[in-house]
């Protein structure tokens, strides 16, 4: 199941480019998509999750870091599965918009 049509998008951080990681990805036969070291328009967190999170958190005041962490964790848990699926589905169109980078 882990080798059937998986395409992995990750950045070029050292842990992702280590030989052990590369070997494991080859063993699973996962295709990896290459992109610039920092590309916010290709990160579902940057183009999908954080925008909605920033909108939801606007106007809230927190007195401790723990309050912020708890609020964000609760917000994430409240999102329907479709919210995250939509972000992943939009990745293809985001990738197409970035064609000039490659």
Short mmCIF file of C-alpha atoms in Angstrom, two decimals:
data_model
loop_
_atom_site.label_atom_id
_atom_site.label_comp_id
_atom_site.label_asym_id
_atom_site.label_seq_id
_atom_site.Cartn_x
_atom_site.Cartn_y
_atom_site.Cartn_z
CA UNK A 1 0.00 0.00 0.00
CA UNK A 2 2.84 2.42 0.78
CA UNK A 3 4.33 2.01 -2.70
CA UNK A 4 1.20 2.54 -4.77
CA UNK A 5 1.26 5.94 -6.48
CA UNK A 6 2.59 8.08 -3.64
CA UNK A 7 3.95 11.49 -4.62
CA UNK A 8 5.76 13.32 -1.83
CA UNK A 9 6.25 17.07 -1.73
CA UNK A 10 8.76 18.20 0.86
CA UNK A 11 11.36 20.90 1.08
CA UNK A 12 15.10 20.58 0.78
CA UNK A 13 15.78 20.61 4.52
CA UNK A 14 18.72 18.49 5.61
CA UNK A 15 16.59 15.78 7.22
CA UNK A 16 14.67 15.40 3.95
CA UNK A 17 17.79 15.13 1.79
CA UNK A 18 19.76 12.74 3.99
CA UNK A 19 20.95 9.56 2.30
CA UNK A 20 18.88 7.38 4.65
CA UNK A 21 15.73 9.27 3.67
CA UNK A 22 16.55 9.08 -0.04
CA UNK A 23 17.16 5.33 0.26
CA UNK A 24 13.86 4.78 2.07
CA UNK A 25 11.96 6.81 -0.52
CA UNK A 26 13.52 4.71 -3.28
CA UNK A 27 12.60 1.50 -1.46
CA UNK A 28 8.96 2.63 -1.22
CA UNK A 29 9.15 3.83 -4.85
CA UNK A 30 7.74 7.19 -3.85
CA UNK A 31 8.05 9.96 -6.36
CA UNK A 32 9.29 13.23 -4.90
CA UNK A 33 8.51 16.65 -6.29
CA UNK A 34 11.36 19.10 -6.26
CA UNK A 35 10.85 22.78 -5.50
CA UNK A 36 12.85 25.77 -4.27
CA UNK A 37 14.12 25.68 -0.66
CA UNK A 38 11.30 27.96 0.50
CA UNK A 39 8.16 28.07 -1.55
CA UNK A 40 5.11 29.21 0.48
CA UNK A 41 2.84 28.97 -2.54
CA UNK A 42 3.48 25.21 -2.62
CA UNK A 43 2.98 24.54 1.06
CA UNK A 44 -0.61 23.62 1.98
CA UNK A 45 0.01 25.09 5.43
CA UNK A 46 1.08 28.43 3.99
CA UNK A 47 -1.51 28.81 1.24
CA UNK A 48 -4.45 27.02 2.86
CA UNK A 49 -4.29 26.41 6.61
CA UNK A 50 -2.58 29.57 7.85
CA UNK A 51 -4.85 31.95 5.93
CA UNK A 52 -7.97 30.44 7.46
CA UNK A 53 -6.32 30.22 10.88
CA UNK A 54 -5.26 33.87 10.78
CA UNK A 55 -8.79 34.89 9.85
CA UNK A 56 -10.29 32.81 12.68
CA UNK A 57 -7.86 34.03 15.32
CA UNK A 58 -8.22 37.70 14.39
CA UNK A 59 -9.47 39.72 17.36
CA UNK A 60 -8.68 37.13 20.03
CA UNK A 61 -6.42 38.14 22.91
CA UNK A 62 -4.27 35.66 24.78
CA UNK A 63 -2.24 36.11 27.95
CA UNK A 64 -0.02 33.02 27.69
CA UNK A 65 1.61 30.88 25.04
CA UNK A 66 -0.36 27.91 26.39
CA UNK A 67 -3.62 29.73 25.67
CA UNK A 68 -2.57 30.31 22.07
CA UNK A 69 -1.47 26.68 21.65
CA UNK A 70 -4.73 25.40 23.13
CA UNK A 71 -6.84 27.67 20.95
CA UNK A 72 -4.98 26.67 17.77
CA UNK A 73 -5.18 22.96 18.62
CA UNK A 74 -8.93 23.26 19.25
CA UNK A 75 -9.38 25.15 15.96
CA UNK A 76 -7.51 22.44 14.03
CA UNK A 77 -9.60 19.68 15.64
CA UNK A 78 -12.81 21.53 14.71
CA UNK A 79 -11.98 21.60 11.01
CA UNK A 80 -13.78 18.97 8.97
CA UNK A 81 -11.71 16.42 7.08
CA UNK A 82 -12.80 18.13 3.87
CA UNK A 83 -10.96 21.30 4.93
CA UNK A 84 -7.62 19.48 4.83
CA UNK A 85 -8.53 17.44 1.74
CA UNK A 86 -9.41 20.65 -0.13
CA UNK A 87 -6.01 22.09 0.74
CA UNK A 88 -4.22 19.04 -0.62
CA UNK A 89 -6.43 19.01 -3.72
CA UNK A 90 -5.57 22.67 -4.38
CA UNK A 91 -1.89 21.79 -4.33
CA UNK A 92 -2.02 20.79 -8.01
CA UNK A 93 -3.27 24.22 -9.10
CA UNK A 94 -0.71 25.91 -6.83
CA UNK A 95 2.00 23.78 -8.43
CA UNK A 96 0.83 24.87 -11.91
CA UNK A 97 1.04 28.55 -10.88
CA UNK A 98 4.66 28.04 -9.89
CA UNK A 99 5.82 26.57 -13.17
CA UNK A 100 8.07 29.56 -13.87
CA UNK A 101 10.23 28.74 -10.85
CA UNK A 102 11.43 25.48 -12.33
#
